[in-house]
Amino acid sequence: MTQDLTLQEERTAVSDLGRQMLDQGLTTGTGGNISARNGDRVAISPSGMPYDEIDPEDVPIVDLNGNHLEGDRKPSSEFRMHTDVIRERDDVGGVVHTHSPYASTFASLGEPIPASHYLIAFIGNKIPVAPYETYGTAELAEAALDALGEEYNACLLEQHGVLAVGDSVEAAFEVALMVEYCARIHYQAVSIGEPNIVPDEEIETLLDRFEDYGQDH
Ligand SMILES: [Zn+2]
């Protein structure tokens, strides 16, 4: 039986990507959260529910100020990071927050990840760090927004995890995967030597290339 669900596509994407987040090792338990925007509404993962149990109808809908509009489940306690970023950045169609282990290691050190691998251009010329604030607070959302600015597609959240954005929730998920990959490579590289860093002008070239690639879709 087909069900008529508001924002069906976005809710399905949140449900599917939640399972992928676990499968890809980007988080453990109920940590992290995912949101997909449609205009001035946002489908966001529910609070405290295991990812492999979240079906599209479990995904609540909030407005750009985080007010709960629809769905029986309570929106993620970290909704502010999602709605504040979506509200402030017109280019953002989806947000993925993870506690992925390699990236969280650098987040624990409060250290930005430099461009020791070219794929960091998915994010920018580095992965910046937002200073520590308590999870779920407006202060954390503000710190994340400051770190992202207009140009970065992800930042580390000090002693916490990762915030990744994209023009769609699928793109944001891809960015979250790239963050973890680049963090792992950087970790390995500094473990055995001193990595070379891709120069800023080459990052610019890569950003242009990625943009052209994106337009092919
Ligand atoms: Zn978190």
PDB file of C-alpha atoms and ligand atoms in Angstrom:
ATOM      1  CA  MET A   1       0.000   0.000   0.000  1.00  0.00           C
ATOM      2  CA  THR A   2       1.440   3.379  -0.935  1.00  0.00           C
ATOM      3  CA  GLN A   3       1.390   6.044   1.678  1.00  0.00           C
ATOM      4  CA  ASP A   4       1.152   9.724   0.959  1.00  0.00           C
ATOM      5  CA  LEU A   5       3.885  11.241   3.053  1.00  0.00           C
ATOM      6  CA  THR A   6       4.837  14.934   3.095  1.00  0.00           C
ATOM      7  CA  LEU A   7       8.435  15.352   1.893  1.00  0.00           C
ATOM      8  CA  GLN A   8       8.513  11.642   1.069  1.00  0.00           C
ATOM      9  CA  GLU A   9      11.741  11.939  -0.934  1.00  0.00           C
ATOM     10  CA  GLU A  10      13.625  13.838   1.782  1.00  0.00           C
ATOM     11  CA  ARG A  11      12.360  11.548   4.569  1.00  0.00           C
ATOM     12  CA  THR A  12      13.355   8.464   2.595  1.00  0.00           C
ATOM     13  CA  ALA A  13      16.832   9.916   1.984  1.00  0.00           C
ATOM     14  CA  VAL A  14      17.286  10.604   5.720  1.00  0.00           C
ATOM     15  CA  SER A  15      16.161   7.058   6.552  1.00  0.00           C
ATOM     16  CA  ASP A  16      18.427   5.446   3.899  1.00  0.00           C
ATOM     17  CA  LEU A  17      21.497   7.546   4.683  1.00  0.00           C
ATOM     18  CA  GLY A  18      21.133   6.834   8.407  1.00  0.00           C
ATOM     19  CA  ARG A  19      21.629   3.143   7.686  1.00  0.00           C
ATOM     20  CA  GLN A  20      24.560   3.967   5.407  1.00  0.00           C
ATOM     21  CA  MET A  21      26.107   6.133   8.120  1.00  0.00           C
ATOM     22  CA  LEU A  22      26.253   3.059  10.376  1.00  0.00           C
ATOM     23  CA  ASP A  23      27.367   0.723   7.553  1.00  0.00           C
ATOM     24  CA  GLN A  24      30.195   3.076   6.575  1.00  0.00           C
ATOM     25  CA  GLY A  25      31.381   3.399  10.169  1.00  0.00           C
ATOM     26  CA  LEU A  26      30.734   7.139  10.340  1.00  0.00           C
ATOM     27  CA  THR A  27      29.035   6.839  13.704  1.00  0.00           C
ATOM     28  CA  THR A  28      28.099   4.377  16.421  1.00  0.00           C
ATOM     29  CA  GLY A  29      24.798   3.827  18.200  1.00  0.00           C
ATOM     30  CA  THR A  30      22.436   6.745  17.814  1.00  0.00           C
ATOM     31  CA  GLY A  31      25.193   9.385  17.461  1.00  0.00           C
ATOM     32  CA  GLY A  32      25.103  11.885  14.623  1.00  0.00           C
ATOM     33  CA  ASN A  33      22.143  13.114  12.593  1.00  0.00           C
ATOM     34  CA  ILE A  34      21.035  13.886   9.060  1.00  0.00           C
ATOM     35  CA  SER A  35      18.791  16.476   7.452  1.00  0.00           C
ATOM     36  CA  ALA A  36      17.400  17.153   3.973  1.00  0.00           C
ATOM     37  CA  ARG A  37      15.923  20.504   2.957  1.00  0.00           C
ATOM     38  CA  ASN A  38      12.943  21.202   0.773  1.00  0.00           C
ATOM     39  CA  GLY A  39      12.405  24.981   0.530  1.00  0.00           C
ATOM     40  CA  ASP A  40      11.673  26.251   4.032  1.00  0.00           C
ATOM     41  CA  ARG A  41      11.083  22.793   5.479  1.00  0.00           C
ATOM     42  CA  VAL A  42      13.638  20.266   6.700  1.00  0.00           C
ATOM     43  CA  ALA A  43      13.320  16.499   7.185  1.00  0.00           C
ATOM     44  CA  ILE A  44      15.631  15.577  10.085  1.00  0.00           C
ATOM     45  CA  SER A  45      16.510  12.324  11.821  1.00  0.00           C
ATOM     46  CA  PRO A  46      14.525  11.652  15.013  1.00  0.00           C
ATOM     47  CA  SER A  47      16.085  11.929  18.465  1.00  0.00           C
ATOM     48  CA  GLY A  48      17.611   8.833  20.084  1.00  0.00           C
ATOM     49  CA  MET A  49      16.347   6.222  17.630  1.00  0.00           C
ATOM     50  CA  PRO A  50      18.663   3.479  16.247  1.00  0.00           C
ATOM     51  CA  TYR A  51      19.405   4.142  12.564  1.00  0.00           C
ATOM     52  CA  ASP A  52      18.423   0.676  11.414  1.00  0.00           C
ATOM     53  CA  GLU A  53      14.934   1.219  12.838  1.00  0.00           C
ATOM     54  CA  ILE A  54      14.218   4.606  11.252  1.00  0.00           C
ATOM     55  CA  ASP A  55      11.661   4.403   8.446  1.00  0.00           C
ATOM     56  CA  PRO A  56      10.612   7.439   6.369  1.00  0.00           C
ATOM     57  CA  GLU A  57       7.451   7.967   8.469  1.00  0.00           C
ATOM     58  CA  ASP A  58       9.626   8.194  11.614  1.00  0.00           C
ATOM     59  CA  VAL A  59      11.461  11.228  10.192  1.00  0.00           C
ATOM     60  CA  PRO A  60      10.020  14.468  11.620  1.00  0.00           C
ATOM     61  CA  ILE A  61       9.765  17.736   9.694  1.00  0.00           C
ATOM     62  CA  VAL A  62      10.818  21.094  11.137  1.00  0.00           C
ATOM     63  CA  ASP A  63      10.867  24.642   9.794  1.00  0.00           C
ATOM     64  CA  LEU A  64      14.039  26.718   9.364  1.00  0.00           C
ATOM     65  CA  ASN A  65      13.854  27.787  13.012  1.00  0.00           C
ATOM     66  CA  GLY A  66      13.650  24.196  14.200  1.00  0.00           C
ATOM     67  CA  ASN A  67       9.941  24.290  15.090  1.00  0.00           C
ATOM     68  CA  HIS A  68       8.420  20.820  14.895  1.00  0.00           C
ATOM     69  CA  LEU A  69       5.856  20.783  12.068  1.00  0.00           C
ATOM     70  CA  GLU A  70       5.091  17.149  11.421  1.00  0.00           C
ATOM     71  CA  GLY A  71       5.791  13.567  12.465  1.00  0.00           C
ATOM     72  CA  ASP A  72       5.261  11.744  15.767  1.00  0.00           C
ATOM     73  CA  ARG A  73       8.930  11.481  16.650  1.00  0.00           C
ATOM     74  CA  LYS A  74      10.918  14.206  18.372  1.00  0.00           C
ATOM     75  CA  PRO A  75      13.478  15.915  16.082  1.00  0.00           C
ATOM     76  CA  SER A  76      17.180  15.329  16.809  1.00  0.00           C
ATOM     77  CA  SER A  77      18.467  17.250  19.833  1.00  0.00           C
ATOM     78  CA  GLU A  78      21.144  18.699  17.544  1.00  0.00           C
ATOM     79  CA  PHE A  79      18.583  20.217  15.130  1.00  0.00           C
ATOM     80  CA  ARG A  80      19.944  23.751  15.603  1.00  0.00           C
ATOM     81  CA  MET A  81      23.201  22.935  13.826  1.00  0.00           C
ATOM     82  CA  HIS A  82      21.125  21.811  10.859  1.00  0.00           C
ATOM     83  CA  THR A  83      18.473  24.500  10.680  1.00  0.00           C
ATOM     84  CA  ASP A  84      20.847  27.389  11.464  1.00  0.00           C
ATOM     85  CA  VAL A  85      23.273  26.335   8.721  1.00  0.00           C
ATOM     86  CA  ILE A  86      20.460  25.715   6.215  1.00  0.00           C
ATOM     87  CA  ARG A  87      18.936  29.101   7.041  1.00  0.00           C
ATOM     88  CA  GLU A  88      22.219  30.982   6.677  1.00  0.00           C
ATOM     89  CA  ARG A  89      23.592  29.183   3.618  1.00  0.00           C
ATOM     90  CA  ASP A  90      21.374  29.253   0.511  1.00  0.00           C
ATOM     91  CA  ASP A  91      23.604  26.699  -1.209  1.00  0.00           C
ATOM     92  CA  VAL A  92      22.975  24.024   1.440  1.00  0.00           C
ATOM     93  CA  GLY A  93      20.328  21.383   0.701  1.00  0.00           C
ATOM     94  CA  GLY A  94      21.421  18.828   3.274  1.00  0.00           C
ATOM     95  CA  VAL A  95      23.493  18.464   6.439  1.00  0.00           C
ATOM     96  CA  VAL A  96      25.194  15.385   7.870  1.00  0.00           C
ATOM     97  CA  HIS A  97      26.643  15.313  11.380  1.00  0.00           C
ATOM     98  CA  THR A  98      28.852  12.349  12.298  1.00  0.00           C
ATOM     99  CA  HIS A  99      31.130  11.179  15.093  1.00  0.00           C
ATOM    100  CA  SER A 100      33.456   9.420  12.620  1.00  0.00           C
ATOM    101  CA  PRO A 101      36.567   8.182  14.468  1.00  0.00           C
ATOM    102  CA  TYR A 102      39.568   9.571  12.528  1.00  0.00           C
ATOM    103  CA  ALA A 103      38.021  12.999  12.073  1.00  0.00           C
ATOM    104  CA  SER A 104      36.925  12.997  15.727  1.00  0.00           C
ATOM    105  CA  THR A 105      40.530  12.240  16.705  1.00  0.00           C
ATOM    106  CA  PHE A 106      41.670  15.543  15.147  1.00  0.00           C
ATOM    107  CA  ALA A 107      38.585  17.217  16.638  1.00  0.00           C
ATOM    108  CA  SER A 108      39.777  16.046  20.064  1.00  0.00           C
ATOM    109  CA  LEU A 109      43.126  17.717  19.444  1.00  0.00           C
ATOM    110  CA  GLY A 110      41.376  20.853  18.178  1.00  0.00           C
ATOM    111  CA  GLU A 111      43.551  20.594  15.076  1.00  0.00           C
ATOM    112  CA  PRO A 112      42.392  21.509  11.573  1.00  0.00           C
ATOM    113  CA  ILE A 113      43.215  18.919   8.904  1.00  0.00           C
ATOM    114  CA  PRO A 114      45.457  20.355   6.169  1.00  0.00           C
ATOM    115  CA  ALA A 115      45.372  19.421   2.478  1.00  0.00           C
ATOM    116  CA  SER A 116      47.585  16.346   2.712  1.00  0.00           C
ATOM    117  CA  HIS A 117      45.311  14.627   0.142  1.00  0.00           C
ATOM    118  CA  TYR A 118      43.752  16.302  -2.903  1.00  0.00           C
ATOM    119  CA  LEU A 119      40.252  15.057  -2.053  1.00  0.00           C
ATOM    120  CA  ILE A 120      40.148  17.636   0.713  1.00  0.00           C
ATOM    121  CA  ALA A 121      39.047  20.005  -2.080  1.00  0.00           C
ATOM    122  CA  PHE A 122      35.547  18.540  -1.546  1.00  0.00           C
ATOM    123  CA  ILE A 123      35.655  20.542   1.679  1.00  0.00           C
ATOM    124  CA  GLY A 124      37.991  23.471   0.883  1.00  0.00           C
ATOM    125  CA  ASN A 125      41.728  24.069   1.380  1.00  0.00           C
ATOM    126  CA  LYS A 126      41.551  22.423   4.828  1.00  0.00           C
ATOM    127  CA  ILE A 127      38.993  21.121   7.316  1.00  0.00           C
ATOM    128  CA  PRO A 128      38.587  23.893   9.910  1.00  0.00           C
ATOM    129  CA  VAL A 129      37.655  23.378  13.583  1.00  0.00           C
ATOM    130  CA  ALA A 130      34.755  24.959  15.459  1.00  0.00           C
ATOM    131  CA  PRO A 131      35.640  25.526  19.149  1.00  0.00           C
ATOM    132  CA  TYR A 132      33.932  23.305  21.737  1.00  0.00           C
ATOM    133  CA  GLU A 133      30.393  24.099  22.834  1.00  0.00           C
ATOM    134  CA  THR A 134      27.800  21.837  24.493  1.00  0.00           C
ATOM    135  CA  TYR A 135      25.886  19.655  22.011  1.00  0.00           C
ATOM    136  CA  GLY A 136      22.454  20.845  20.976  1.00  0.00           C
ATOM    137  CA  THR A 137      23.053  24.481  21.943  1.00  0.00           C
ATOM    138  CA  ALA A 138      22.653  27.592  19.818  1.00  0.00           C
ATOM    139  CA  GLU A 139      26.296  28.353  20.715  1.00  0.00           C
ATOM    140  CA  LEU A 140      27.471  25.169  18.995  1.00  0.00           C
ATOM    141  CA  ALA A 141      25.384  25.974  15.918  1.00  0.00           C
ATOM    142  CA  GLU A 142      26.941  29.454  15.825  1.00  0.00           C
ATOM    143  CA  ALA A 143      30.485  28.127  16.270  1.00  0.00           C
ATOM    144  CA  ALA A 144      29.925  25.642  13.419  1.00  0.00           C
ATOM    145  CA  LEU A 145      28.536  28.363  11.157  1.00  0.00           C
ATOM    146  CA  ASP A 146      31.533  30.597  11.904  1.00  0.00           C
ATOM    147  CA  ALA A 147      33.968  27.784  11.072  1.00  0.00           C
ATOM    148  CA  LEU A 148      32.153  26.891   7.845  1.00  0.00           C
ATOM    149  CA  GLY A 149      31.856  30.498   6.696  1.00  0.00           C
ATOM    150  CA  GLU A 150      30.675  30.739   3.099  1.00  0.00           C
ATOM    151  CA  GLU A 151      33.429  28.608   1.625  1.00  0.00           C
ATOM    152  CA  TYR A 152      33.847  25.353   3.572  1.00  0.00           C
ATOM    153  CA  ASN A 153      31.646  22.292   3.111  1.00  0.00           C
ATOM    154  CA  ALA A 154      32.616  20.764   6.437  1.00  0.00           C
ATOM    155  CA  CYS A 155      34.193  21.512   9.787  1.00  0.00           C
ATOM    156  CA  LEU A 156      35.331  19.553  12.808  1.00  0.00           C
ATOM    157  CA  LEU A 157      33.486  20.190  16.057  1.00  0.00           C
ATOM    158  CA  GLU A 158      36.086  20.280  18.794  1.00  0.00           C
ATOM    159  CA  GLN A 159      35.998  17.198  21.068  1.00  0.00           C
ATOM    160  CA  HIS A 160      32.835  16.051  19.315  1.00  0.00           C
ATOM    161  CA  GLY A 161      32.728  15.186  15.605  1.00  0.00           C
ATOM    162  CA  VAL A 162      32.036  16.484  12.120  1.00  0.00           C
ATOM    163  CA  LEU A 163      29.510  18.723  10.395  1.00  0.00           C
ATOM    164  CA  ALA A 164      29.256  18.299   6.612  1.00  0.00           C
ATOM    165  CA  VAL A 165      27.041  20.150   4.139  1.00  0.00           C
ATOM    166  CA  GLY A 166      26.168  19.808   0.453  1.00  0.00           C
ATOM    167  CA  ASP A 167      23.698  21.053  -2.146  1.00  0.00           C
ATOM    168  CA  SER A 168      21.728  17.877  -1.409  1.00  0.00           C
ATOM    169  CA  VAL A 169      21.733  15.491   1.550  1.00  0.00           C
ATOM    170  CA  GLU A 170      23.431  12.891  -0.676  1.00  0.00           C
ATOM    171  CA  ALA A 171      26.203  15.410  -1.460  1.00  0.00           C
ATOM    172  CA  ALA A 172      26.557  16.197   2.261  1.00  0.00           C
ATOM    173  CA  PHE A 173      26.927  12.489   2.976  1.00  0.00           C
ATOM    174  CA  GLU A 174      29.655  12.242   0.324  1.00  0.00           C
ATOM    175  CA  VAL A 175      31.447  15.182   1.986  1.00  0.00           C
ATOM    176  CA  ALA A 176      31.199  13.430   5.385  1.00  0.00           C
ATOM    177  CA  LEU A 177      32.822  10.348   3.831  1.00  0.00           C
ATOM    178  CA  MET A 178      35.595  12.518   2.325  1.00  0.00           C
ATOM    179  CA  VAL A 179      36.231  14.169   5.698  1.00  0.00           C
ATOM    180  CA  GLU A 180      36.747  10.786   7.335  1.00  0.00           C
ATOM    181  CA  TYR A 181      38.913   9.529   4.454  1.00  0.00           C
ATOM    182  CA  CYS A 182      41.141  12.632   4.486  1.00  0.00           C
ATOM    183  CA  ALA A 183      41.375  12.465   8.300  1.00  0.00           C
ATOM    184  CA  ARG A 184      42.455   8.826   8.121  1.00  0.00           C
ATOM    185  CA  ILE A 185      45.085   9.483   5.450  1.00  0.00           C
ATOM    186  CA  HIS A 186      46.413  12.475   7.383  1.00  0.00           C
ATOM    187  CA  TYR A 187      46.548  10.441  10.594  1.00  0.00           C
ATOM    188  CA  GLN A 188      48.488   7.691   8.822  1.00  0.00           C
ATOM    189  CA  ALA A 189      50.795  10.161   7.074  1.00  0.00           C
ATOM    190  CA  VAL A 190      51.772  12.009  10.267  1.00  0.00           C
ATOM    191  CA  SER A 191      52.259   8.653  11.994  1.00  0.00           C
ATOM    192  CA  ILE A 192      55.147   7.748   9.716  1.00  0.00           C
ATOM    193  CA  GLY A 193      56.426  11.069   8.386  1.00  0.00           C
ATOM    194  CA  GLU A 194      55.626  14.612   7.430  1.00  0.00           C
ATOM    195  CA  PRO A 195      52.976  14.875   4.709  1.00  0.00           C
ATOM    196  CA  ASN A 196      53.302  17.289   1.799  1.00  0.00           C
ATOM    197  CA  ILE A 197      50.472  19.765   1.523  1.00  0.00           C
ATOM    198  CA  VAL A 198      48.574  20.558  -1.693  1.00  0.00           C
ATOM    199  CA  PRO A 199      49.144  24.301  -2.375  1.00  0.00           C
ATOM    200  CA  ASP A 200      46.156  26.684  -2.246  1.00  0.00           C
ATOM    201  CA  GLU A 201      46.327  27.477  -5.971  1.00  0.00           C
ATOM    202  CA  GLU A 202      46.036  23.788  -6.815  1.00  0.00           C
ATOM    203  CA  ILE A 203      43.036  23.547  -4.467  1.00  0.00           C
ATOM    204  CA  GLU A 204      41.436  26.357  -6.512  1.00  0.00           C
ATOM    205  CA  THR A 205      41.996  24.343  -9.702  1.00  0.00           C
ATOM    206  CA  LEU A 206      40.445  21.282  -8.063  1.00  0.00           C
ATOM    207  CA  LEU A 207      37.438  23.270  -6.817  1.00  0.00           C
ATOM    208  CA  ASP A 208      36.785  24.451 -10.390  1.00  0.00           C
ATOM    209  CA  ARG A 209      37.049  20.884 -11.658  1.00  0.00           C
ATOM    210  CA  PHE A 210      34.723  19.512  -8.987  1.00  0.00           C
ATOM    211  CA  GLU A 211      32.226  22.270  -9.805  1.00  0.00           C
ATOM    212  CA  ASP A 212      32.200  21.329 -13.502  1.00  0.00           C
ATOM    213  CA  TYR A 213      31.807  17.712 -12.495  1.00  0.00           C
ATOM    214  CA  GLY A 214      28.867  18.620 -10.275  1.00  0.00           C
ATOM    215  CA  GLN A 215      27.148  20.427 -13.143  1.00  0.00           C
ATOM    216  CA  ASP A 216      27.184  17.250 -15.223  1.00  0.00           C
ATOM    217  CA  HIS A 217      24.602  15.641 -12.973  1.00  0.00           C
TER     218      HIS A 217
HETATM  219 ZN    ZN B   1      26.955  14.852  17.911  1.00  0.00          ZN
END
